[in-house]
Amino acid sequence: MHFEYNIEGGDFTRAGYASSQVKKLLKKQGVEMSVIKRTVVAAYEAEVNVVAHAYGGVMYVDLDDRQMRIVLQDTGPGIEDIQQAMEEGYSTASDAVREMGFGAGMGLSNMKKNAHELNIESEVGKGTRVEIIMQIA
Amino acid sequence: MLVKEIIEVLDARLLCGEERQDYGVEVAFASDLMSDVLTLKDDHVLLITGLANMQTIRTAEMSDIHCVVFARNKKVSPEMIELARENDIILIECRYSMFKTCGLLYGSGLKAIY
Ligand SMILES: Nc1ncnc2c1ncn2[C@@H]1O[C@H](COP(=O)(O)OP(=O)(O)OP(=O)(O)O)[C@@H](O)[C@H]1O
Ligand SMILES: [Mg+2]
């Protein structure tokens, strides 16, 4: 199964819609609750990052019996130093983002903790690609 | 602690989840920082917050949090209530400050996460 969801940069009223669809899908498949939570927390952190830090992007979701692969591809400023960005507490979030309850610099490290596999590629001035792989059975 | 007990202790108002007042929470976490809420691993968590926007509800949804208390009369929009209903999240509005809200619940025996 394959799904795609558009993500609008800066749109904090809709942020989380794609991850919510992922949750519904995993529930329908009867995936274990703890795995669902880990998956959607990682997906949501990544989705909020696109909304908070990029101009826009797409969430691609691929699902088979054993694994879910979530790819978030955005157009945006990219990440210069991914290792630094992964550090807990590092954030370049704007005041507007902080007012929404985000921008503590915890998202990427939380994604790392929850995802079974996390791959990040980024090109400065172009965009970022985040891949989350989960074993669901 | 049951939702109906929380409402009584806080002299609070239920915004949605009328039919689920027998739902019980085991621990509570107070924060306006959704990034922090998303790191919690416990089940049956009560979230106490002063942050009232759509992402508060989304964060509860993703974290499997089924009950949220908004302290200090924060304005909860109809869109937030609708999203909460869709996801079986009980919303409670309370006029007390965050400090008093936490103090009353803690004093009634509700446990902290950390
Ligand atoms: N998709 C992205 N595009 C551009 N920069 C990004 C992207 N994702 C993360 N970053 C950069 O990495 C930093 C750290 O990201 P992380 O998710 O850990 O924290 P945050 O989003 O700033 O705050 P939090 O996730 O706690 O709300 C961001 O502040 C930003 O500079
Ligand atoms: Mg983030």
Short mmCIF file of C-alpha atoms and ligand atoms in Angstrom, two decimals:
data_model
loop_
_atom_site.label_atom_id
_atom_site.label_comp_id
_atom_site.label_asym_id
_atom_site.label_seq_id
_atom_site.Cartn_x
_atom_site.Cartn_y
_atom_site.Cartn_z
CA MET A 1 0.00 0.00 0.00
CA HIS A 2 1.20 3.47 -0.81
CA PHE A 3 -0.06 6.84 0.42
CA GLU A 4 1.04 10.43 -0.05
CA TYR A 5 0.16 13.49 2.00
CA ASN A 6 1.05 17.10 1.29
CA ILE A 7 2.46 19.17 4.12
CA GLU A 8 2.20 22.95 4.04
CA GLY A 9 5.06 24.91 5.58
CA GLY A 10 3.98 27.21 8.40
CA ASP A 11 0.45 25.77 8.65
CA PHE A 12 0.14 24.89 12.32
CA THR A 13 -3.61 24.33 12.20
CA ARG A 14 -3.21 21.32 9.88
CA ALA A 15 0.12 19.98 11.11
CA GLY A 16 -0.34 16.42 12.25
CA TYR A 17 -2.97 15.50 9.69
CA ALA A 18 -0.65 13.12 7.81
CA SER A 19 0.55 11.42 11.01
CA SER A 20 -3.06 11.07 12.11
CA GLN A 21 -3.82 9.19 8.87
CA VAL A 22 -0.83 6.94 9.55
CA LYS A 23 -2.20 6.17 13.01
CA LYS A 24 -5.63 5.25 11.61
CA LEU A 25 -3.99 3.01 9.03
CA LEU A 26 -1.86 1.16 11.59
CA LYS A 27 -4.85 0.72 13.90
CA LYS A 28 -6.85 -0.78 11.04
CA GLN A 29 -4.00 -3.22 10.39
CA GLY A 30 -4.16 -4.30 14.03
CA VAL A 31 -0.57 -3.30 14.80
CA GLU A 32 0.48 -3.44 18.45
CA MET A 33 -0.33 -0.21 20.35
CA SER A 34 3.23 0.42 21.54
CA VAL A 35 4.56 0.16 17.98
CA ILE A 36 1.81 2.46 16.72
CA LYS A 37 2.76 5.07 19.30
CA ARG A 38 6.46 4.91 18.43
CA THR A 39 5.66 5.19 14.73
CA VAL A 40 3.26 8.11 14.94
CA VAL A 41 5.38 10.06 17.44
CA ALA A 42 8.34 9.82 15.05
CA ALA A 43 6.16 10.68 12.04
CA TYR A 44 4.56 13.62 13.84
CA GLU A 45 7.91 15.06 14.96
CA ALA A 46 9.09 14.86 11.35
CA GLU A 47 5.86 16.38 10.05
CA VAL A 48 6.04 19.27 12.53
CA ASN A 49 9.65 19.85 11.48
CA VAL A 50 8.54 20.34 7.87
CA VAL A 51 5.84 22.77 9.02
CA ALA A 52 8.22 24.57 11.39
CA HIS A 53 11.46 24.67 9.41
CA ALA A 54 10.71 24.10 5.70
CA TYR A 55 8.52 25.64 3.00
CA GLY A 56 6.54 22.53 2.29
CA GLY A 57 6.84 18.86 1.55
CA VAL A 58 5.28 15.46 1.08
CA MET A 59 4.96 12.47 3.39
CA TYR A 60 5.21 9.18 1.50
CA VAL A 61 4.00 6.09 3.32
CA ASP A 62 4.64 2.52 2.19
CA LEU A 63 3.22 -0.40 4.08
CA ASP A 64 3.47 -4.14 3.71
CA ASP A 65 2.85 -6.99 6.13
CA ARG A 66 6.08 -6.52 7.99
CA GLN A 67 7.25 -2.95 7.68
CA MET A 68 6.18 0.63 7.34
CA ARG A 69 8.43 3.10 5.59
CA ILE A 70 7.71 6.80 6.00
CA VAL A 71 9.63 9.34 3.93
CA LEU A 72 9.29 13.08 4.40
CA GLN A 73 10.75 15.05 1.55
CA ASP A 74 10.69 18.82 1.87
CA THR A 75 11.82 21.90 0.03
CA GLY A 76 13.40 24.31 2.44
CA PRO A 77 16.62 25.65 3.87
CA GLY A 78 18.03 22.19 4.58
CA ILE A 79 20.22 21.29 7.55
CA GLU A 80 23.85 22.32 7.46
CA ASP A 81 25.16 20.08 10.21
CA ILE A 82 22.90 17.08 10.81
CA GLN A 83 24.95 15.83 13.75
CA GLN A 84 24.52 19.16 15.53
CA ALA A 85 20.81 19.24 14.69
CA MET A 86 20.41 15.81 16.31
CA GLU A 87 21.77 17.12 19.61
CA GLU A 88 19.13 17.53 22.27
CA GLY A 89 18.47 21.22 22.85
CA TYR A 90 19.78 22.47 19.53
CA SER A 91 17.08 24.48 17.77
CA THR A 92 16.78 27.31 15.28
CA ALA A 93 12.98 27.52 15.73
CA SER A 94 11.36 30.94 15.37
CA ASP A 95 9.30 32.61 18.09
CA ALA A 96 6.17 31.70 16.14
CA VAL A 97 7.12 28.03 16.33
CA ARG A 98 7.89 28.27 20.04
CA GLU A 99 4.50 29.83 20.68
CA MET A 100 2.95 26.70 19.21
CA GLY A 101 4.65 24.57 21.86
CA PHE A 102 7.63 23.43 19.79
CA GLY A 103 11.24 24.42 19.32
CA ALA A 104 12.94 22.76 22.26
CA GLY A 105 15.36 20.93 20.01
CA MET A 106 14.09 17.54 21.11
CA GLY A 107 12.37 16.33 17.95
CA LEU A 108 15.20 14.67 16.05
CA SER A 109 16.57 12.87 19.10
CA ASN A 110 13.07 11.71 19.99
CA MET A 111 12.62 10.43 16.43
CA LYS A 112 15.88 8.54 16.78
CA LYS A 113 14.66 6.93 20.02
CA ASN A 114 11.32 5.89 18.57
CA ALA A 115 12.16 4.84 15.01
CA HIS A 116 13.57 1.40 14.36
CA GLU A 117 15.71 3.04 11.70
CA LEU A 118 16.14 6.73 10.93
CA ASN A 119 17.97 8.17 7.93
CA ILE A 120 18.39 11.89 7.27
CA GLU A 121 19.82 13.50 4.17
CA SER A 122 19.88 17.21 3.56
CA GLU A 123 21.14 19.71 1.05
CA VAL A 124 21.51 23.31 2.18
CA GLY A 125 19.28 25.65 0.19
CA LYS A 126 17.31 22.76 -1.29
CA GLY A 127 15.65 20.58 1.30
CA THR A 128 15.67 17.62 3.62
CA ARG A 129 14.69 13.97 3.34
CA VAL A 130 13.84 12.03 6.47
CA GLU A 131 13.22 8.29 6.33
CA ILE A 132 11.61 6.40 9.21
CA ILE A 133 11.47 2.62 9.05
CA MET A 134 9.36 0.59 11.44
CA GLN A 135 9.00 -3.15 11.83
CA ILE A 136 5.31 -3.62 12.45
CA ALA A 137 5.15 -7.39 12.79
CA MET B 1 -7.94 9.09 39.43
CA LEU B 2 -11.21 9.26 37.51
CA VAL B 3 -12.15 12.10 35.19
CA LYS B 4 -15.21 12.92 37.28
CA GLU B 5 -12.99 13.20 40.37
CA ILE B 6 -10.59 15.51 38.53
CA ILE B 7 -13.50 17.74 37.57
CA GLU B 8 -14.71 17.85 41.16
CA VAL B 9 -11.31 18.56 42.69
CA LEU B 10 -10.66 21.37 40.20
CA ASP B 11 -14.23 22.69 40.22
CA ALA B 12 -13.75 22.48 36.47
CA ARG B 13 -15.87 22.27 33.35
CA LEU B 14 -15.98 19.35 30.95
CA LEU B 15 -15.72 20.45 27.31
CA CYS B 16 -16.05 17.03 25.70
CA GLY B 17 -16.09 13.39 26.67
CA GLU B 18 -19.32 13.47 28.74
CA GLU B 19 -19.76 9.73 28.23
CA ARG B 20 -16.26 8.84 29.41
CA GLN B 21 -16.15 10.34 32.90
CA ASP B 22 -15.25 6.98 34.38
CA TYR B 23 -11.96 6.98 32.47
CA GLY B 24 -9.06 6.81 34.92
CA VAL B 25 -5.60 8.39 34.68
CA GLU B 26 -2.63 7.00 36.57
CA VAL B 27 -0.07 9.79 36.29
CA ALA B 28 0.04 13.47 35.35
CA PHE B 29 2.41 15.69 33.43
CA ALA B 30 2.19 19.49 33.28
CA SER B 31 3.81 21.27 30.36
CA ASP B 32 3.34 23.87 27.66
CA LEU B 33 6.10 22.22 25.68
CA MET B 34 4.68 19.69 23.26
CA SER B 35 8.18 18.45 22.34
CA ASP B 36 8.50 17.32 25.95
CA VAL B 37 5.07 15.69 26.08
CA LEU B 38 6.00 13.64 23.01
CA THR B 39 8.86 11.97 24.89
CA LEU B 40 6.55 10.40 27.52
CA LYS B 41 6.26 6.63 27.55
CA ASP B 42 3.66 6.12 30.27
CA ASP B 43 0.09 5.03 29.68
CA HIS B 44 -3.04 6.69 31.09
CA VAL B 45 -1.40 10.10 31.36
CA LEU B 46 -3.24 13.28 32.30
CA LEU B 47 -1.83 16.32 30.50
CA ILE B 48 -2.15 19.66 32.28
CA THR B 49 -1.31 22.59 30.05
CA GLY B 50 -1.72 26.29 29.40
CA LEU B 51 -1.19 25.83 25.68
CA ALA B 52 -4.47 25.80 23.80
CA ASN B 53 -4.08 25.20 20.09
CA MET B 54 -4.64 22.45 17.54
CA GLN B 55 -1.19 21.01 18.19
CA THR B 56 -2.07 20.40 21.85
CA ILE B 57 -4.79 18.03 20.65
CA ARG B 58 -2.58 16.50 17.94
CA THR B 59 0.16 15.88 20.51
CA ALA B 60 -2.33 14.15 22.80
CA GLU B 61 -3.55 12.07 19.87
CA MET B 62 -0.04 10.91 18.91
CA SER B 63 0.96 10.26 22.53
CA ASP B 64 -2.20 8.25 23.35
CA ILE B 65 -3.16 10.82 25.99
CA HIS B 66 -6.91 10.64 26.57
CA CYS B 67 -7.46 13.49 28.99
CA VAL B 68 -6.26 17.11 28.91
CA VAL B 69 -6.83 19.86 31.49
CA PHE B 70 -6.47 23.46 30.31
CA ALA B 71 -5.50 25.63 33.24
CA ARG B 72 -6.28 29.30 33.76
CA ASN B 73 -9.32 29.64 31.46
CA LYS B 74 -7.47 29.07 28.21
CA LYS B 75 -9.72 29.53 25.21
CA VAL B 76 -10.44 26.17 23.59
CA SER B 77 -11.75 26.53 20.03
CA PRO B 78 -14.64 24.52 18.50
CA GLU B 79 -12.12 23.01 16.03
CA MET B 80 -10.04 21.73 18.94
CA ILE B 81 -13.09 20.20 20.58
CA GLU B 82 -14.11 18.54 17.32
CA LEU B 83 -10.65 17.04 16.82
CA ALA B 84 -10.61 15.85 20.43
CA ARG B 85 -13.99 14.17 20.01
CA GLU B 86 -12.81 12.36 16.87
CA ASN B 87 -9.90 10.96 18.85
CA ASP B 88 -11.68 10.12 22.12
CA ILE B 89 -9.83 12.78 24.05
CA ILE B 90 -11.55 14.27 27.07
CA LEU B 91 -11.04 18.05 27.45
CA ILE B 92 -11.43 19.86 30.76
CA GLU B 93 -11.31 23.61 31.31
CA CYS B 94 -10.29 24.97 34.68
CA ARG B 95 -9.98 28.53 35.99
CA TYR B 96 -7.16 27.85 38.46
CA SER B 97 -3.54 28.62 37.62
CA MET B 98 -1.24 25.86 36.51
CA PHE B 99 0.37 25.88 39.98
CA LYS B 100 -2.90 25.51 41.85
CA THR B 101 -4.24 22.95 39.40
CA CYS B 102 -1.16 20.77 39.87
CA GLY B 103 -1.16 21.29 43.64
CA LEU B 104 -4.79 20.25 44.03
CA LEU B 105 -4.39 17.13 41.90
CA TYR B 106 -1.12 16.14 43.58
CA GLY B 107 -2.72 16.67 46.97
CA SER B 108 -5.54 14.36 45.91
CA GLY B 109 -3.07 11.58 45.30
CA LEU B 110 -2.37 11.83 41.58
CA LYS B 111 1.21 10.75 40.87
CA ALA B 112 3.83 12.64 38.88
CA ILE B 113 5.71 11.03 35.97
CA TYR B 114 9.16 12.27 36.98
N1 LIG C 1 12.97 19.59 7.82
C1 LIG C 1 13.89 20.46 8.28
N2 LIG C 1 14.35 21.47 7.48
C2 LIG C 1 15.27 22.34 7.92
N3 LIG C 1 15.81 22.31 9.16
C3 LIG C 1 15.41 21.33 9.98
C4 LIG C 1 14.43 20.36 9.59
N4 LIG C 1 14.25 19.51 10.62
C5 LIG C 1 15.06 19.93 11.61
N5 LIG C 1 15.76 21.02 11.23
C6 LIG C 1 16.79 21.74 12.02
O1 LIG C 1 17.22 20.91 13.08
C7 LIG C 1 16.94 21.56 14.34
C8 LIG C 1 16.61 20.52 15.39
O2 LIG C 1 15.40 19.84 15.05
P1 LIG C 1 14.53 19.18 16.22
O3 LIG C 1 13.31 18.59 15.62
O4 LIG C 1 15.42 18.29 17.02
O5 LIG C 1 14.18 20.43 17.14
P2 LIG C 1 13.14 21.62 16.89
O6 LIG C 1 12.22 21.25 15.76
O7 LIG C 1 13.88 22.88 16.76
O8 LIG C 1 12.32 21.62 18.26
P3 LIG C 1 11.30 20.47 18.77
O9 LIG C 1 11.39 19.33 17.81
O10 LIG C 1 11.74 20.11 20.14
O11 LIG C 1 9.97 21.09 18.75
C9 LIG C 1 15.83 22.55 14.02
O12 LIG C 1 15.77 23.60 14.95
C10 LIG C 1 16.24 23.02 12.64
O13 LIG C 1 17.32 23.95 12.72
MG MG C 2 11.26 19.38 15.74
#
